[in-house]
Short mmCIF file of C-alpha atoms in Angstrom, two decimals:
data_model
loop_
_atom_site.label_atom_id
_atom_site.label_comp_id
_atom_site.label_asym_id
_atom_site.label_seq_id
_atom_site.Cartn_x
_atom_site.Cartn_y
_atom_site.Cartn_z
CA MET A 1 23.86 -27.68 -17.72
CA ASP A 2 25.95 -24.63 -16.61
CA GLY A 3 26.70 -22.94 -13.13
CA HIS A 4 23.91 -20.43 -13.58
CA THR A 5 20.98 -22.83 -13.81
CA ARG A 6 19.41 -25.39 -11.51
CA ILE A 7 19.05 -28.95 -12.46
CA ASP A 8 15.43 -27.95 -13.30
CA GLY A 9 16.80 -25.55 -15.78
CA GLY A 10 15.45 -22.28 -13.93
CA PRO A 11 17.93 -19.60 -12.80
CA ARG A 12 19.79 -19.76 -9.60
CA THR A 13 20.09 -16.12 -8.69
CA ALA A 14 18.01 -12.86 -9.17
CA VAL A 15 18.39 -9.34 -8.58
CA VAL A 16 15.43 -7.35 -8.18
CA VAL A 17 15.52 -3.42 -8.41
CA GLY A 18 12.90 -1.60 -6.33
CA ALA A 19 12.16 -2.40 -2.68
CA GLY A 20 8.43 -1.56 -2.85
CA ILE A 21 5.51 -3.99 -2.53
CA VAL A 22 5.98 -5.22 -6.21
CA GLY A 23 9.73 -5.65 -6.08
CA LEU A 24 9.67 -7.37 -2.45
CA SER A 25 6.71 -9.55 -3.41
CA THR A 26 8.62 -10.85 -6.53
CA ALA A 27 11.50 -11.34 -4.45
CA TRP A 28 9.67 -13.42 -1.70
CA PHE A 29 7.86 -15.60 -4.30
CA LEU A 30 11.26 -16.23 -6.25
CA GLN A 31 12.52 -17.51 -2.90
CA GLU A 32 9.67 -19.81 -2.62
CA ARG A 33 10.87 -21.35 -5.82
CA GLY A 34 14.64 -21.90 -4.66
CA ILE A 35 16.04 -18.71 -6.32
CA GLU A 36 18.28 -16.67 -4.19
CA VAL A 37 17.52 -13.15 -4.14
CA THR A 38 19.16 -9.51 -3.79
CA VAL A 39 16.70 -6.69 -3.88
CA VAL A 40 18.50 -3.16 -4.23
CA ASP A 41 16.74 0.37 -4.02
CA ARG A 42 18.03 3.84 -4.84
CA ASP A 43 16.37 4.97 -1.41
CA GLY A 44 15.18 2.16 0.75
CA VAL A 45 12.38 -0.19 1.60
CA ALA A 46 8.91 1.47 0.98
CA ALA A 47 10.51 4.70 -0.24
CA GLY A 48 8.09 5.31 -3.16
CA ALA A 49 4.40 5.00 -3.51
CA SER A 50 4.28 1.91 -1.13
CA TRP A 51 4.36 3.94 2.06
CA GLY A 52 1.79 6.68 2.34
CA ASN A 53 -0.95 5.36 0.20
CA ALA A 54 -4.42 4.59 1.68
CA GLY A 55 -3.55 0.87 2.50
CA TRP A 56 -6.67 -0.68 0.67
CA LEU A 57 -6.64 -4.22 -0.51
CA SER A 58 -9.63 -3.28 -2.65
CA PRO A 59 -10.35 -5.89 -5.41
CA GLY A 60 -13.66 -4.56 -5.65
CA LEU A 61 -12.54 -1.19 -6.71
CA ALA A 62 -9.65 -1.91 -8.65
CA ILE A 63 -11.29 -0.46 -11.57
CA PRO A 64 -9.40 0.82 -14.71
CA LEU A 65 -8.84 4.52 -14.94
CA ASN A 66 -9.52 4.86 -18.42
CA GLU A 67 -13.22 5.04 -18.27
CA PRO A 68 -14.76 7.43 -20.87
CA SER A 69 -16.19 9.62 -18.05
CA VAL A 70 -12.62 10.22 -16.88
CA LEU A 71 -11.80 12.22 -20.11
CA ARG A 72 -14.61 14.37 -19.91
CA TYR A 73 -13.87 14.83 -15.97
CA GLY A 74 -10.27 15.60 -16.77
CA LEU A 75 -10.99 18.29 -19.42
CA ARG A 76 -12.92 20.17 -16.83
CA ALA A 77 -10.32 19.42 -14.10
CA LEU A 78 -7.63 21.35 -16.26
CA LEU A 79 -9.32 24.39 -15.54
CA ASP A 80 -9.70 24.00 -11.70
CA PRO A 81 -6.41 23.93 -9.77
CA LYS A 82 -8.47 22.53 -6.57
CA ALA A 83 -9.61 19.55 -8.72
CA PRO A 84 -8.53 15.95 -7.54
CA LEU A 85 -7.18 15.46 -10.95
CA HIS A 86 -4.16 17.99 -11.60
CA VAL A 87 -1.77 18.50 -14.38
CA PRO A 88 0.53 21.40 -13.74
CA THR A 89 1.27 23.78 -16.53
CA THR A 90 4.45 22.57 -18.23
CA VAL A 91 6.21 22.31 -21.43
CA ASP A 92 6.92 18.42 -20.73
CA VAL A 93 6.08 17.12 -24.30
CA GLY A 94 6.50 13.43 -22.91
CA LEU A 95 3.80 14.17 -20.52
CA TRP A 96 1.51 15.70 -23.05
CA ARG A 97 2.01 12.84 -25.55
CA PHE A 98 1.10 10.33 -22.49
CA LEU A 99 -1.98 12.16 -21.72
CA LEU A 100 -3.07 12.04 -25.38
CA GLN A 101 -2.45 8.28 -25.55
CA PHE A 102 -4.66 7.98 -22.29
CA ALA A 103 -7.24 10.12 -23.84
CA ALA A 104 -7.33 7.88 -26.84
CA ASN A 105 -7.83 4.91 -24.48
CA CYS A 106 -10.79 6.33 -22.58
CA ARG A 107 -13.54 4.44 -24.64
CA TRP A 108 -15.42 1.44 -23.73
CA GLY A 109 -13.66 -1.01 -26.00
CA ALA A 110 -10.28 -0.15 -24.10
CA TRP A 111 -11.69 -0.06 -20.90
CA GLU A 112 -13.24 -3.44 -21.14
CA ARG A 113 -10.03 -5.07 -22.47
CA ALA A 114 -8.26 -3.43 -19.27
CA ALA A 115 -11.06 -4.73 -17.00
CA ARG A 116 -10.76 -8.25 -18.39
CA ALA A 117 -6.86 -8.14 -18.13
CA ASN A 118 -7.14 -7.10 -14.45
CA LEU A 119 -9.81 -9.63 -13.52
CA PRO A 120 -7.36 -12.59 -12.70
CA PHE A 121 -5.35 -10.23 -10.65
CA ASN A 122 -8.26 -8.99 -8.58
CA ALA A 123 -9.57 -12.57 -8.00
CA GLU A 124 -6.31 -13.92 -6.63
CA CYS A 125 -4.77 -10.82 -4.90
CA LEU A 126 -6.06 -11.50 -1.40
CA GLU A 127 -4.96 -15.03 -1.48
CA ALA A 128 -1.57 -13.82 -2.39
CA PHE A 129 -1.32 -11.74 0.81
CA ASP A 130 -2.60 -14.70 2.70
CA ILE A 131 0.39 -16.75 1.54
CA LEU A 132 2.79 -13.86 2.52
CA THR A 133 1.31 -13.48 6.08
CA SER A 134 1.24 -17.33 6.67
CA GLY A 135 4.73 -17.43 5.35
CA GLY A 136 6.52 -15.06 7.64
CA VAL A 137 5.29 -11.69 7.08
CA THR A 138 4.35 -10.52 10.48
CA VAL A 139 2.05 -7.49 9.75
CA PRO A 140 -1.52 -8.74 9.15
CA THR A 141 -4.16 -7.70 6.74
CA ILE A 142 -7.57 -6.51 8.33
CA SER A 143 -10.94 -7.62 6.81
CA ALA A 144 -13.43 -4.63 6.68
CA PRO A 145 -15.91 -3.37 4.19
CA ILE A 146 -15.13 -0.25 2.33
CA THR A 147 -18.29 2.18 2.64
CA ALA A 148 -18.72 4.84 -0.21
CA LEU A 149 -20.33 8.01 0.99
CA PHE A 150 -22.57 10.53 -1.09
CA GLU A 151 -24.64 13.36 -0.35
CA SER A 152 -27.72 11.80 -2.51
CA PRO A 153 -28.80 8.46 -3.75
CA ARG A 154 -28.45 10.14 -7.29
CA GLN A 155 -24.73 10.65 -6.78
CA ALA A 156 -24.30 7.03 -6.07
CA THR A 157 -25.48 6.03 -9.43
CA GLY A 158 -21.75 6.73 -11.08
CA LEU A 159 -20.17 4.11 -8.75
CA LEU A 160 -23.07 1.65 -8.94
CA LYS A 161 -22.83 1.57 -12.75
CA GLU A 162 -18.82 1.22 -12.34
CA LEU A 163 -19.51 -1.81 -10.29
CA LYS A 164 -22.16 -3.28 -12.54
CA ARG A 165 -19.70 -3.08 -15.61
CA ILE A 166 -17.00 -4.92 -13.81
CA THR A 167 -19.62 -7.66 -12.63
CA ALA A 168 -20.70 -7.71 -16.32
CA ALA A 169 -17.16 -8.14 -17.29
CA GLY A 170 -16.66 -11.23 -15.15
CA GLY A 171 -15.53 -9.61 -11.68
CA GLU A 172 -17.08 -10.86 -8.44
CA ILE A 173 -18.13 -8.04 -6.19
CA THR A 174 -20.47 -7.94 -3.29
CA TYR A 175 -22.30 -4.50 -2.50
CA ARG A 176 -25.43 -3.13 -1.16
CA GLY A 177 -26.86 0.42 -0.54
CA LEU A 178 -26.92 1.91 3.01
CA THR A 179 -29.25 4.67 4.36
CA GLY A 180 -30.40 5.76 7.95
CA ASP A 181 -28.92 3.84 10.92
CA GLU A 182 -26.74 1.45 9.06
CA LEU A 183 -25.10 4.33 7.33
CA ALA A 184 -24.39 6.04 10.63
CA GLU A 185 -22.97 2.96 12.10
CA ALA A 186 -20.79 2.17 9.23
CA ALA A 187 -19.27 5.71 8.89
CA PRO A 188 -19.70 7.89 12.33
CA GLN A 189 -17.50 10.46 10.70
CA ALA A 190 -20.08 11.16 8.14
CA SER A 191 -21.34 14.74 8.23
CA SER A 192 -25.18 15.70 8.12
CA ARG A 193 -24.30 16.22 4.25
CA ILE A 194 -24.24 12.52 3.79
CA ASN A 195 -27.46 10.71 2.94
CA ALA A 196 -26.59 7.52 1.10
CA GLY A 197 -23.72 5.17 1.05
CA VAL A 198 -22.58 2.16 -0.88
CA ARG A 199 -20.91 -0.83 1.15
CA LEU A 200 -18.44 -3.24 -0.65
CA GLU A 201 -18.01 -6.39 1.15
CA GLY A 202 -14.90 -8.76 1.26
CA GLN A 203 -12.28 -6.00 1.24
CA ARG A 204 -9.43 -5.45 3.34
CA PHE A 205 -6.80 -2.83 4.49
CA ILE A 206 -3.26 -2.73 6.07
CA ASP A 207 -0.78 -0.21 7.34
CA PRO A 208 1.11 -0.27 3.97
CA GLY A 209 4.51 1.06 5.15
CA ALA A 210 4.54 -1.44 8.08
CA PHE A 211 3.63 -4.26 5.80
CA VAL A 212 6.17 -3.72 3.24
CA CYS A 213 8.91 -3.15 5.91
CA ALA A 214 7.72 -6.56 7.24
CA LEU A 215 7.89 -8.11 3.94
CA ALA A 216 11.53 -6.91 3.56
CA ASP A 217 12.44 -8.58 6.82
CA SER A 218 10.84 -11.82 5.85
CA VAL A 219 12.91 -11.71 2.45
CA ARG A 220 16.05 -11.30 4.75
CA GLU A 221 15.04 -13.91 7.25
CA ARG A 222 14.84 -16.38 4.29
CA GLY A 223 18.30 -15.45 3.20
CA GLY A 224 17.88 -12.78 0.96
CA VAL A 225 19.77 -9.53 0.78
CA VAL A 226 18.09 -5.91 0.80
CA ARG A 227 20.23 -3.11 -0.21
CA SER A 228 19.64 0.73 0.00
CA GLY A 229 21.58 3.47 -1.77
CA PHE A 230 21.80 1.35 -5.16
CA ASP A 231 21.12 3.82 -7.79
CA VAL A 232 21.05 1.61 -10.93
CA ASP A 233 22.23 3.69 -14.10
CA ALA A 234 22.47 0.76 -16.63
CA VAL A 235 21.32 -2.76 -17.36
CA ARG A 236 23.81 -5.19 -19.23
CA PRO A 237 23.05 -8.62 -20.16
CA ARG A 238 26.07 -10.57 -20.78
CA GLY A 239 26.19 -14.27 -21.60
CA HIS A 240 24.12 -16.14 -18.97
CA ALA A 241 23.86 -13.27 -16.56
CA VAL A 242 22.67 -9.70 -16.33
CA THR A 243 25.01 -7.11 -14.71
CA LEU A 244 23.63 -3.78 -13.05
CA GLU A 245 25.74 -0.76 -12.83
CA THR A 246 25.17 2.10 -10.51
CA ARG A 247 26.04 5.76 -11.19
CA SER A 248 29.09 5.38 -8.92
CA GLY A 249 30.26 2.35 -11.02
CA GLU A 250 29.41 -0.40 -8.62
CA LEU A 251 28.35 -3.79 -10.10
CA ILE A 252 25.95 -6.57 -9.12
CA SER A 253 24.94 -9.38 -11.32
CA GLY A 254 22.43 -12.22 -11.21
CA ASP A 255 21.21 -15.06 -13.77
CA VAL A 256 18.04 -12.66 -14.03
CA VAL A 257 17.03 -9.37 -13.19
CA VAL A 258 13.42 -7.86 -12.40
CA LEU A 259 12.99 -4.08 -12.78
CA ALA A 260 10.18 -3.18 -10.28
CA THR A 261 10.81 0.64 -10.11
CA GLY A 262 7.48 2.11 -10.22
CA ALA A 263 7.24 5.54 -11.77
CA TRP A 264 10.67 5.45 -12.85
CA LEU A 265 10.39 2.01 -14.68
CA ASN A 266 10.86 3.46 -18.42
CA ARG A 267 14.46 4.76 -17.66
CA LEU A 268 15.84 1.31 -17.30
CA ALA A 269 13.08 -0.82 -19.03
CA ARG A 270 13.60 0.97 -22.48
CA SER A 271 16.72 -0.74 -23.31
CA GLY A 272 14.65 -3.84 -23.30
CA GLY A 273 12.09 -3.00 -25.90
CA VAL A 274 9.47 -1.75 -23.75
CA ARG A 275 7.60 0.93 -25.25
CA VAL A 276 4.45 1.59 -23.22
CA PRO A 277 5.07 4.89 -21.24
CA VAL A 278 4.69 4.81 -17.39
CA ARG A 279 4.18 8.35 -15.94
CA ALA A 280 3.81 9.28 -12.16
CA GLY A 281 0.35 10.01 -11.06
CA ARG A 282 1.30 11.28 -7.56
CA GLY A 283 -1.04 10.73 -4.84
CA TYR A 284 -0.92 12.74 -1.43
CA SER A 285 -1.88 11.78 2.12
CA PHE A 286 -1.67 12.72 5.57
CA THR A 287 -2.86 11.48 9.16
CA VAL A 288 -5.44 13.47 11.34
CA PRO A 289 -6.98 12.49 14.69
CA THR A 290 -10.77 11.84 15.10
CA ASP A 291 -13.09 12.49 17.75
CA GLU A 292 -14.53 8.99 17.44
CA PRO A 293 -12.78 5.80 16.35
CA VAL A 294 -12.99 4.81 12.70
CA PRO A 295 -14.42 1.31 12.14
CA GLY A 296 -13.47 0.98 8.66
CA PRO A 297 -12.15 2.48 5.24
CA VAL A 298 -14.41 5.20 3.87
CA TYR A 299 -14.44 6.43 0.41
CA LEU A 300 -15.61 9.97 -0.93
CA PRO A 301 -16.14 9.15 -4.76
CA ASP A 302 -17.21 12.63 -5.70
CA VAL A 303 -13.93 14.18 -4.35
CA ARG A 304 -11.70 11.26 -4.96
CA VAL A 305 -10.66 10.92 -1.31
CA ALA A 306 -9.86 7.60 0.52
CA CYS A 307 -9.76 7.48 4.37
CA THR A 308 -8.56 4.67 6.41
CA PRO A 309 -8.05 3.60 9.93
CA TYR A 310 -4.37 4.17 10.80
CA ARG A 311 -2.43 3.79 13.99
CA GLY A 312 -5.55 5.28 16.14
CA ALA A 313 -6.35 7.95 13.75
CA LEU A 314 -7.38 8.64 10.12
CA ARG A 315 -5.17 8.47 6.94
CA VAL A 316 -6.58 10.75 4.45
CA ALA A 317 -5.47 10.22 0.80
CA GLY A 318 -6.43 11.65 -2.62
CA THR A 319 -5.21 13.52 -5.79
CA MET A 320 -3.86 12.17 -9.08
CA GLU A 321 -1.12 14.81 -9.96
CA PHE A 322 0.78 14.16 -13.21
CA ARG A 323 4.33 15.65 -12.26
CA SER A 324 7.86 14.30 -12.08
CA PRO A 325 8.12 11.51 -9.51
CA ASP A 326 11.01 13.35 -7.80
CA ALA A 327 9.25 16.88 -7.62
CA PRO A 328 8.75 18.21 -3.94
CA LEU A 329 5.41 17.91 -2.12
CA ASP A 330 2.89 20.62 -3.04
CA ARG A 331 1.03 21.86 -0.04
CA ASP A 332 -1.67 23.25 -2.38
CA ARG A 333 -2.69 19.81 -3.10
CA ILE A 334 -3.06 18.96 0.69
CA ARG A 335 -5.25 21.87 1.33
CA ALA A 336 -7.27 21.04 -1.84
CA ILE A 337 -7.93 17.51 -0.39
CA ILE A 338 -9.06 19.20 2.96
CA ASP A 339 -11.33 21.66 1.15
CA SER A 340 -12.95 18.95 -0.70
CA ALA A 341 -13.53 16.74 2.38
CA ARG A 342 -13.99 19.21 5.15
CA ASP A 343 -17.88 19.48 4.84
CA LEU A 344 -18.33 15.50 4.20
CA LEU A 345 -16.76 14.43 7.36
CA ARG A 346 -17.16 15.38 10.95
CA GLY A 347 -15.02 15.11 14.12
CA VAL A 348 -11.95 15.28 11.99
CA ARG A 349 -9.18 17.50 13.56
CA TRP A 350 -7.91 18.67 10.00
CA ASN A 351 -5.52 21.29 11.47
CA GLU A 352 -3.71 18.62 13.66
CA ARG A 353 -2.57 16.84 10.64
CA THR A 354 0.78 14.89 10.42
CA ASP A 355 2.67 12.68 8.02
CA GLU A 356 2.30 14.73 5.01
CA TRP A 357 3.36 12.82 2.06
CA VAL A 358 3.31 12.40 -1.80
CA GLY A 359 4.11 9.24 -3.72
CA PRO A 360 4.44 8.71 -7.35
CA ARG A 361 1.93 5.84 -8.66
CA PRO A 362 2.96 4.42 -12.04
CA VAL A 363 0.28 4.93 -14.47
CA THR A 364 0.01 3.44 -18.06
CA PRO A 365 -2.17 5.02 -20.79
CA ASP A 366 -4.19 1.75 -21.46
CA GLY A 367 -5.03 0.90 -17.94
CA MET A 368 -3.11 -2.30 -17.54
CA PRO A 369 0.27 -3.03 -15.81
CA LEU A 370 3.67 -4.13 -17.42
CA ILE A 371 4.72 -7.53 -16.25
CA GLY A 372 6.93 -10.20 -17.99
CA ALA A 373 10.03 -10.61 -20.02
CA THR A 374 11.57 -7.95 -22.04
CA THR A 375 13.60 -8.16 -25.49
CA ALA A 376 16.99 -8.17 -23.32
CA PRO A 377 17.87 -11.73 -22.21
CA GLY A 378 17.28 -12.17 -18.42
CA VAL A 379 15.39 -9.02 -17.98
CA TYR A 380 11.93 -8.86 -16.76
CA VAL A 381 9.64 -5.85 -15.63
CA ALA A 382 6.90 -5.64 -13.03
CA GLY A 383 4.91 -2.18 -12.74
CA GLY A 384 2.45 0.12 -14.06
CA HIS A 385 -0.40 -0.80 -11.68
CA GLY A 386 -1.56 2.73 -11.20
CA MET A 387 -3.55 3.30 -7.83
CA TRP A 388 -3.73 -0.41 -7.49
CA GLY A 389 -0.08 -1.56 -6.92
CA LEU A 390 -0.50 -2.27 -3.20
CA THR A 391 -3.68 -4.47 -3.82
CA GLN A 392 -2.07 -6.32 -7.12
CA GLY A 393 1.61 -6.34 -5.84
CA PRO A 394 1.72 -9.87 -4.28
CA ILE A 395 -0.05 -11.58 -7.18
CA THR A 396 2.11 -9.83 -9.64
CA GLY A 397 5.08 -11.13 -7.74
CA ARG A 398 3.69 -14.71 -7.56
CA LEU A 399 2.73 -14.79 -11.17
CA LEU A 400 6.00 -13.38 -12.44
CA ALA A 401 8.10 -15.74 -10.21
CA GLU A 402 6.28 -18.68 -11.87
CA GLN A 403 7.18 -17.09 -15.25
CA ILE A 404 10.87 -16.72 -14.24
CA ALA A 405 11.32 -20.19 -12.62
CA THR A 406 9.57 -22.15 -15.28
CA GLY A 407 10.30 -20.17 -18.54
CA LYS A 408 6.37 -20.30 -19.29
CA GLN A 409 4.18 -17.12 -19.46
CA PRO A 410 1.24 -17.74 -17.08
CA GLU A 411 -2.29 -17.11 -18.97
CA ALA A 412 -2.97 -14.12 -16.74
CA LEU A 413 0.12 -12.35 -17.90
CA ARG A 414 -0.54 -12.51 -21.55
CA PRO A 415 -2.79 -9.38 -21.78
CA VAL A 416 -0.07 -7.50 -19.77
CA ASP A 417 3.00 -8.40 -21.71
CA PRO A 418 5.42 -5.40 -21.53
CA LEU A 419 6.14 -5.71 -24.96
CA ARG A 420 2.51 -5.28 -26.38
#
């Protein structure tokens, strides 16, 4: 035994790169296994996709993006600058290569593989949140159904088909249709144009920024270190340790390193043999006051807009924009969300909006995340969850911590091996 391993053979120390929900969850569960952790981030806690998302903990809607209908929709969306899916005109060869790979995976066989790969994460994701909140994370999760709204029962058929396919693949989802008084009670913001709804039971929501900040506080209280302003430039495995080097030349080492850098994952993971590309599918959000209280999350599937109770108001989130993760916010995308949702919701004071935000969600072309060991000794990755990083972040951290501590790959991580 050497100074870098415990008596059980596992590592003593770990450095996690990325202070979002995935990185901090991994750090927390590594602490559960007796490993000392340091978390570093270029910008700070919840600085990326973890802050301004819709805040849904929604295993019932964690459906792979690469459904065949998305390809048809995407081709039409390329011609509509206001469409929820937005690909700006660009000469980025890497982006177009990624989109071609994504298109190749928009077939039922690939979708079913992704759906089955995601099932263990969806089945255990809420339990992982419960472990965090019972173990010291002070921001609660809130149980509430998600209500999907439609202008007609016919329009609801697309979502119902998706839910049936997930159920057929082994998922457990409880849902039912809503009309009339039930619909008005579940979604008082629904306008007169809404005549049908689908209610998904067993879902939850949180204030995502507050939760991730509380998770960072819990990591610190348990003896961990969380550092901002640490912009990693290189990952160097050396003997029994892994050293990170910043652009300024600062060094930090651990027995193992976890790369949980979201949409920036490929820059550091390529040296570990990770070849599956990750691109930024940027989402936008803002907060608006409402005339009546919002009882629970509302989904507008036809325009791809998610709405959530947020600090006494309504957080509105939407868009999948393929652009550089560091590009500035495009207010045309905010206006496109408002234009698409305005006639479907009532009592929403759109012109009083605050907290306009954009964040880069890490998307893979095959609809599956990248979680596990790389070819570089002691280097692991965790990312590529697309729109479901918040829902699946804690269970990802729990499973990866098990692999790191024991040296054995959990069965649930085999389909999402980053070297696939």
